[in-house]
Short mmCIF file of C-alpha atoms and ligand atoms in Angstrom, two decimals:
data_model
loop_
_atom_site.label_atom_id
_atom_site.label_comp_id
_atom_site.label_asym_id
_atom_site.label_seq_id
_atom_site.Cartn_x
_atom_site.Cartn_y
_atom_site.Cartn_z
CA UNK A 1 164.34 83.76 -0.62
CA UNK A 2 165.94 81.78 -3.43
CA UNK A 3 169.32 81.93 -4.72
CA UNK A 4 168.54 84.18 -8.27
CA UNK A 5 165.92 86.47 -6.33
CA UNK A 6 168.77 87.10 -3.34
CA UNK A 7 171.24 87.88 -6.30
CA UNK A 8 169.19 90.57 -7.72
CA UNK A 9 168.52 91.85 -4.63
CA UNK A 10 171.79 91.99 -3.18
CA UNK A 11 173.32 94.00 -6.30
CA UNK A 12 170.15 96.55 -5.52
CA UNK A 13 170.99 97.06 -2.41
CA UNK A 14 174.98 97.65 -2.96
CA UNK A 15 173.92 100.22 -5.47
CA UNK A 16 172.02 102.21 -3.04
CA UNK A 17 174.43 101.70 0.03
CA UNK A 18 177.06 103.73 -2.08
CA UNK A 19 174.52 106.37 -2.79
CA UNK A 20 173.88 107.12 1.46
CA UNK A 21 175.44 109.68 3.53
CA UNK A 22 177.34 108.43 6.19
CA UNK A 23 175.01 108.83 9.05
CA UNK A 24 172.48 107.69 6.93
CA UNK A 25 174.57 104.09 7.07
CA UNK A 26 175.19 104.41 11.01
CA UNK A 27 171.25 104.47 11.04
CA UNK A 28 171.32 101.69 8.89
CA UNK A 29 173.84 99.82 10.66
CA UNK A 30 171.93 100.55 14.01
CA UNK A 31 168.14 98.95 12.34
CA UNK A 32 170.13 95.96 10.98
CA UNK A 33 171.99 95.42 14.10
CA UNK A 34 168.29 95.58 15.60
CA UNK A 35 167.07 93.25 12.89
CA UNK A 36 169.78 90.76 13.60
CA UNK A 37 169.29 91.03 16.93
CA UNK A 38 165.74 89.65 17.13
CA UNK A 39 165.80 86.81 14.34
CA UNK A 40 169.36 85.74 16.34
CA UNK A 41 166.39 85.59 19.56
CA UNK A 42 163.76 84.22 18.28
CA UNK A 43 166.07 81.26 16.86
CA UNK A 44 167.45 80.49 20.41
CA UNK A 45 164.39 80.51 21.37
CA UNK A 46 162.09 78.28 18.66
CA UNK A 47 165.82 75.94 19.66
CA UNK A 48 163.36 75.21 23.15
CA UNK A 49 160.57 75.34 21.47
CA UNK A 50 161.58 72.36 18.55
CA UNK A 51 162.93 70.21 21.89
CA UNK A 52 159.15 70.07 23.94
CA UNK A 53 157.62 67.57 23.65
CA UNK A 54 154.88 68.03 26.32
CA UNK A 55 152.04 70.43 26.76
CA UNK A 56 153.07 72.83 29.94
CA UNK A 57 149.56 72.81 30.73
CA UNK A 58 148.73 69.20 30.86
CA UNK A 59 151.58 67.14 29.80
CA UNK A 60 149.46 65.58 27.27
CA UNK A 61 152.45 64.43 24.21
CA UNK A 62 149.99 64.93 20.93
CA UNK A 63 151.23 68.64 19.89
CA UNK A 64 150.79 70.27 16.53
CA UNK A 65 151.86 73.92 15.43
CA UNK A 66 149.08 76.25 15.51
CA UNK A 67 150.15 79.51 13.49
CA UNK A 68 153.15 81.85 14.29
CA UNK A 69 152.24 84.57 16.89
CA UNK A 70 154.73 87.58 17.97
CA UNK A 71 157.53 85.76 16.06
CA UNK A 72 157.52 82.66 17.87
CA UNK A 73 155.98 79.26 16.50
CA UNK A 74 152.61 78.60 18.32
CA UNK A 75 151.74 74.74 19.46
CA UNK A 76 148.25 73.66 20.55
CA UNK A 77 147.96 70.52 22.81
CA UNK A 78 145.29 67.95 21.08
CA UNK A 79 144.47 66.38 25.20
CA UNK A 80 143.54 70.03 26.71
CA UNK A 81 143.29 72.03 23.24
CA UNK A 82 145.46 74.84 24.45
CA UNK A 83 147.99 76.55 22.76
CA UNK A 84 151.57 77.72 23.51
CA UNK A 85 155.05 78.78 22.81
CA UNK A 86 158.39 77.74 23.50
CA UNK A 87 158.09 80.71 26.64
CA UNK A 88 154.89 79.20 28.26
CA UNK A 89 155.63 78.48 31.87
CA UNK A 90 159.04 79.88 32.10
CA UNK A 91 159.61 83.24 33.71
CA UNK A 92 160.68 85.05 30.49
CA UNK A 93 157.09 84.52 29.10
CA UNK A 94 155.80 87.63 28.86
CA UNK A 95 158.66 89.94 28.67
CA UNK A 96 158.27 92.10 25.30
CA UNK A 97 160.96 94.14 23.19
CA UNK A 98 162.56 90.45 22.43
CA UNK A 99 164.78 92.54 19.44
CA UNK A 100 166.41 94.10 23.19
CA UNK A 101 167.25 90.58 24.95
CA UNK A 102 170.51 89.95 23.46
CA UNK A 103 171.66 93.32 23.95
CA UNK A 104 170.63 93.62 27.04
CA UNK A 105 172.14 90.28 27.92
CA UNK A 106 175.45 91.92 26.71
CA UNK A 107 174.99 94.61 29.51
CA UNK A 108 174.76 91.67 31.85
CA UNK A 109 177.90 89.94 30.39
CA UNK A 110 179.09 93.08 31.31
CA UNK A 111 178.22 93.15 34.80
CA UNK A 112 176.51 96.75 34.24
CA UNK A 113 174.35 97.66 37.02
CA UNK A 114 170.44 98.74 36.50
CA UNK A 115 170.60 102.14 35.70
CA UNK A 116 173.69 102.09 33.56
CA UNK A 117 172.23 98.90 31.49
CA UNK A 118 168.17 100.73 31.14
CA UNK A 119 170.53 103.83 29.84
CA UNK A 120 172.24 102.26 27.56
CA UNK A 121 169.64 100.00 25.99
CA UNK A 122 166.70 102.67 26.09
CA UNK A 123 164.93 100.69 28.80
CA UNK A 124 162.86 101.96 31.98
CA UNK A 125 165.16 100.71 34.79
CA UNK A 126 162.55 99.42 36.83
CA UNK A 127 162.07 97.55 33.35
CA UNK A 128 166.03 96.73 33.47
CA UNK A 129 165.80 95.56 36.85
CA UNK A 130 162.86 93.26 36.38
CA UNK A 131 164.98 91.65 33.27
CA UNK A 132 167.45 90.94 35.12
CA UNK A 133 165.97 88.87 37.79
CA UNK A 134 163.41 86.96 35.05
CA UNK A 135 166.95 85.84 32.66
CA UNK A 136 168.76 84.72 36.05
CA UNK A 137 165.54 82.53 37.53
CA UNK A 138 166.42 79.97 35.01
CA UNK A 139 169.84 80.99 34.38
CA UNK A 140 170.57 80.48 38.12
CA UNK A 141 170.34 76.61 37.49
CA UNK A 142 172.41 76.62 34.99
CA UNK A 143 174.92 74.40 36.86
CA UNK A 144 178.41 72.17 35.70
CA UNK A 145 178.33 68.32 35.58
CA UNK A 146 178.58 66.77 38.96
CA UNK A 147 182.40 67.94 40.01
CA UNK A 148 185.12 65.43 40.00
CA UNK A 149 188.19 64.51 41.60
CA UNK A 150 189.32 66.65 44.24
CA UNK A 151 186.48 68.82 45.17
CA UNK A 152 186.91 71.79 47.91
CA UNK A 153 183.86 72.90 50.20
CA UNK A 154 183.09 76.06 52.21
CA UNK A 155 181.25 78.16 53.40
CA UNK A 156 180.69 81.85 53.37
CA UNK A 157 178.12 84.45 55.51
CA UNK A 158 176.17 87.50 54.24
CA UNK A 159 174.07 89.35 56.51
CA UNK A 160 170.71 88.66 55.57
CA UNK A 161 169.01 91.53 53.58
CA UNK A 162 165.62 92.56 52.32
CA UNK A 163 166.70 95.27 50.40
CA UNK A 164 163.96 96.63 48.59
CA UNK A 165 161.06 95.07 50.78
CA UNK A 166 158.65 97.26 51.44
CA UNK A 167 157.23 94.84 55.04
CA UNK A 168 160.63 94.45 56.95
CA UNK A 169 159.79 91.63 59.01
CA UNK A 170 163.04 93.03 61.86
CA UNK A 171 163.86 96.96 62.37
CA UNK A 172 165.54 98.98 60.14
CA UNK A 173 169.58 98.55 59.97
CA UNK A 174 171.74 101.57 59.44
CA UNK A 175 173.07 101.30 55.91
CA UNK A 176 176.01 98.70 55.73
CA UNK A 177 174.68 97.45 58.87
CA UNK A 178 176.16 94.88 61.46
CA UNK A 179 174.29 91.68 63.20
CA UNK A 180 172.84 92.33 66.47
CA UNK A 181 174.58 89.65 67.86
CA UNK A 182 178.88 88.51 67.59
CA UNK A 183 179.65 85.29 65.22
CA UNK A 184 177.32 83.59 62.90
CA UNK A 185 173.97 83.60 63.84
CA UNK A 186 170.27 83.66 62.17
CA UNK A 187 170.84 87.14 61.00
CA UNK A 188 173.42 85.31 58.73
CA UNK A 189 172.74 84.01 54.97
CA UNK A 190 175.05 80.99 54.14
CA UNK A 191 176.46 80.60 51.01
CA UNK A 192 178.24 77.25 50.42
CA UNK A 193 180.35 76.96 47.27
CA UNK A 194 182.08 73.69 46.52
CA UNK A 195 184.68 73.91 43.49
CA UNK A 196 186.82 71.03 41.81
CA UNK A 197 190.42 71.77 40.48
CA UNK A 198 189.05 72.02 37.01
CA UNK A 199 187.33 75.36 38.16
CA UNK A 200 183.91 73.81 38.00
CA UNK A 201 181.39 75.39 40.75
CA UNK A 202 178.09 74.76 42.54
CA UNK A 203 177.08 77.37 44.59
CA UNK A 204 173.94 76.81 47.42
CA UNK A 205 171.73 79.20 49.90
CA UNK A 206 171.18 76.56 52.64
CA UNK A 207 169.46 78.95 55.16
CA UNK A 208 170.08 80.70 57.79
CA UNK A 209 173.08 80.34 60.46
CA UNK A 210 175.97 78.03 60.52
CA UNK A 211 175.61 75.27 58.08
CA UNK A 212 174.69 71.41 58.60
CA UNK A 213 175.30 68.18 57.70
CA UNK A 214 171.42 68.01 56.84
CA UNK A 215 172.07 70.95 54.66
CA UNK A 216 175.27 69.72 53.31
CA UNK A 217 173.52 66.23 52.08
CA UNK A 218 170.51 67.78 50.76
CA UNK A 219 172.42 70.66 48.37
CA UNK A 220 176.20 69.46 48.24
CA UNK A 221 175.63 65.16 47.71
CA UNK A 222 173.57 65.53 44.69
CA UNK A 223 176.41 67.63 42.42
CA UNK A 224 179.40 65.18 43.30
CA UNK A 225 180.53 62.66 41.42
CA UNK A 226 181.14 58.99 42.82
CA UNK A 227 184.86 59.14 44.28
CA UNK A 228 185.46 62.18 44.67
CA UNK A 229 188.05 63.16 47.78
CA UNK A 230 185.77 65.89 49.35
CA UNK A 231 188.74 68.65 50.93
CA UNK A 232 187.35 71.42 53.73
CA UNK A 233 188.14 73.06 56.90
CA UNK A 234 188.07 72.03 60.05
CA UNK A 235 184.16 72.11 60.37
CA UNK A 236 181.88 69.48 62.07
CA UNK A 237 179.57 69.35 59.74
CA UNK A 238 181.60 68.35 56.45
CA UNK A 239 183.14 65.21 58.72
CA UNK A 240 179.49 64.30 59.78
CA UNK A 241 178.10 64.73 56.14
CA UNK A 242 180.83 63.13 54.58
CA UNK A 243 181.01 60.11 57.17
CA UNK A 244 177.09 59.71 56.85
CA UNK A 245 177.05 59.59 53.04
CA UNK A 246 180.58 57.96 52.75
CA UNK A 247 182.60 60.00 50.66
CA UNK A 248 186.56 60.33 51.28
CA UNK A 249 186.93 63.42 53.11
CA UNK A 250 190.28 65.51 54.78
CA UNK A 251 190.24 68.39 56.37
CA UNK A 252 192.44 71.25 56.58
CA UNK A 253 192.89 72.41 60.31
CA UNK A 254 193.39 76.57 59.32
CA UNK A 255 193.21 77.82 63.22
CA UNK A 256 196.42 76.28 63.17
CA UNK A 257 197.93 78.60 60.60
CA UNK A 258 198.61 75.64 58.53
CA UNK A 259 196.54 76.50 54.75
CA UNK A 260 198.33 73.69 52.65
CA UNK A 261 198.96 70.04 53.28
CA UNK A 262 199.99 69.19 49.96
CA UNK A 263 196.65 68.84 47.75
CA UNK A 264 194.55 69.32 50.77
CA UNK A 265 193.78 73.05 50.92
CA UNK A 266 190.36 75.46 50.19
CA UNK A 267 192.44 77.97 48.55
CA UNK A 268 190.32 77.73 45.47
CA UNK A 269 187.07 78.02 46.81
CA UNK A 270 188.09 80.88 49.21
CA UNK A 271 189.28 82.60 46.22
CA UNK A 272 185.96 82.18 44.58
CA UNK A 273 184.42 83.67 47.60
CA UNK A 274 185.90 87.16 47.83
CA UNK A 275 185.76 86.69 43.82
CA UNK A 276 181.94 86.85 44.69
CA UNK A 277 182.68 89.04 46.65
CA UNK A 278 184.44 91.83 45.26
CA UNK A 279 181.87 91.28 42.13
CA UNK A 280 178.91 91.84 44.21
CA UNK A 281 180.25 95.02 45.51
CA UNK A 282 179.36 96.95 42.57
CA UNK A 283 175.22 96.24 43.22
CA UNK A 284 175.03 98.51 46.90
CA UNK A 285 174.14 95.62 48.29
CA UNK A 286 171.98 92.56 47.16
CA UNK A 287 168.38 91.08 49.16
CA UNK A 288 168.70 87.81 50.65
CA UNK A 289 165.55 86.60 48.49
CA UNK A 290 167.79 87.38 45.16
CA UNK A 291 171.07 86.02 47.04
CA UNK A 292 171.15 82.69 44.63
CA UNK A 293 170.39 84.75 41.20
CA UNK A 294 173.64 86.67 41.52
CA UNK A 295 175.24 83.32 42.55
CA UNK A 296 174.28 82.12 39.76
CA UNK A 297 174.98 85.31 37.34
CA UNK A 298 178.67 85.46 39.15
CA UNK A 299 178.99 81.53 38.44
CA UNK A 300 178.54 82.49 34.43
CA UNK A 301 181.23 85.01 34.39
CA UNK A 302 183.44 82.78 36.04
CA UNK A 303 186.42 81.67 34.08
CA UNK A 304 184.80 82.68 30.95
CA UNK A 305 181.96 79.67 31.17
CA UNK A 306 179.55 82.28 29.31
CA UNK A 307 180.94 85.11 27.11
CA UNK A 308 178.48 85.41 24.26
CA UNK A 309 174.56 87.02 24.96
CA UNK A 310 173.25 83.70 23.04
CA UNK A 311 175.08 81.57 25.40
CA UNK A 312 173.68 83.71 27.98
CA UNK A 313 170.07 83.31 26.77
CA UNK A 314 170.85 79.34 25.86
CA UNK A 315 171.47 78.99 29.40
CA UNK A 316 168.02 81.14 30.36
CA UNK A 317 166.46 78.91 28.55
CA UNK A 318 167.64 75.65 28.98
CA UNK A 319 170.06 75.26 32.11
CA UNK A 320 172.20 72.11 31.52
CA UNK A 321 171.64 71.81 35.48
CA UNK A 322 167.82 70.99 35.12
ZN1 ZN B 401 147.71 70.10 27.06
#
């Protein structure tokens, strides 16, 4: 719309806002909220879609825009002739009701379980639930630059879970169950978090059991930055992983009752453990097979990282970690 025609328009509309009852202006105000709500979408979105520059079907590079279909800009690939948008191939493809993403984003920002976030944006909450897990498949690897400096590694246990499976592949566990056997064992999902002073966090489902070195190089080496002094517990496998890929390494010996030795302590990773923790309480329990998507939602949260529903969807869309 140009400048004059926006002009007359505006003045229009003032003249009949001051004519309206006031719920007729909370309706109002609740469509243009809507309204906002999708165009605000679909421009995070078309933000992906102006950055491709391959077909997801064939990688083929000759692209040209091919119409506009639900809202979103549609390419078609010259090499396999098939068309697109800036969703194909990810896992938020074929959600509808894009006008509710950002609110519903706002529910997650919120750490609001299922049924409180389907009540409060009008969805089903199998719908809700479903959401949740397609925005944190991508969001999930939505990691920090590799962490610097002094960087502290542990690890944490869950008992495994398959909440909501419908083939258990063991028996049944009494709600809030306990492990068959004492100590850390294959019943046991671990959860290694390493964190550098600046707060910065990668977060990693190894497996099953006590961790490795193995592990350890294939999920911990790759988010560290060259000379970094790599601070844990006691553990074998941190010495054996840090000799092997030669990274400065102490340890903190805690059976001692010793926690500090000047910078050498975990205190900040433990603390983002029962951080996760405490945070995760609120879901009744969590499946193993989800385990890394609420690592990843908690990571967000932390220290403020994400605190807007576009950031949220930015980082749905295009993790900085991928
Ligand atoms: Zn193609």
């Amino acid at each position: 719309m140009d400048a004059a025609t926006f002009k007359t328009v505006e003045a229009q509309v003032v003249h009949w806002l001051t004519e309206l009852t006031g719920e007729q202006l909370e309706q109002l105000r609740e469509r243009f909220d809507r309204c906002t709500s999708l165009a605000d979408c679909l421009a995070i979105i078309e933000q992906r879609g102006a950055a491709m520059r391959r077909c997801p079907h064939c990688q083929g590079d000759k692209l040209y825009r091919y119409g506009i279909f639900y809202g979103l800009q549609r390419y078609r690939c010259r090499q396999c002739t098939r068309s697109f948008n800036a969703l194909t191939g990810t896992p938020l493809a074929f959600i509808r009701l894009r006008e509710k993403w950002l609110p519903f984003l706002q529910c997650m920002l919120g750490s609001m379980t299922v049924r409180a976030t389907a009540t409060s944006i009008g969805i089903h909450r199998n719908t809700s639930f479903r959401w949740r897990h397609r925005f944190l498949a991508m969001a999930k690897d939505d990691r920090p630059r590799p962490l610097q400096g002094v960087v502290e590694a542990d690890e944490t246990y869950r008992l495994e879970s398959q909440k909501g499976s419908r083939h258990l592949t063991r028996p049944a566990r009494r709600r809030g169950g306990r492990a068959s056997h004492r100590g850390i064992g294959p019943e046991h999902d671990c959860i290694v978090v390493a964190r550098d002073r600046m707060g910065q966090t990668c977060d990693f489902v190894p497996g099953r059991g006590p961790v490795t070195a193995q592990q350890l190089t294939t999920c911990l080496l790759p988010v560290l930055a060259p000379n970094i002094l790599l601070v844990t517990d006691s553990a074998a496998a941190y010495r054996t992983f840090a000799d092997a890929a030669g990274i400065a390494h102490r340890a903190i010996n805690v059976s001692t009752g010793r926690h500090v030795d000047g910078i050498v302590h975990v205190q900040g990773v433990n603390r983002y453990h029962s951080f996760f923790r405490n945070w995760l309480h609120r879901f009744n329990g969590v499946a193993s097979r989800y385990l890394t998507h609420y690592l990843g939602w908690c990571r967000e949260l932390d220290g403020g990282r994400i605190t807007t529903p576009q950031q949220f969807l930015r980082a749905a869309l295009f993790p900085e970690g991928t």
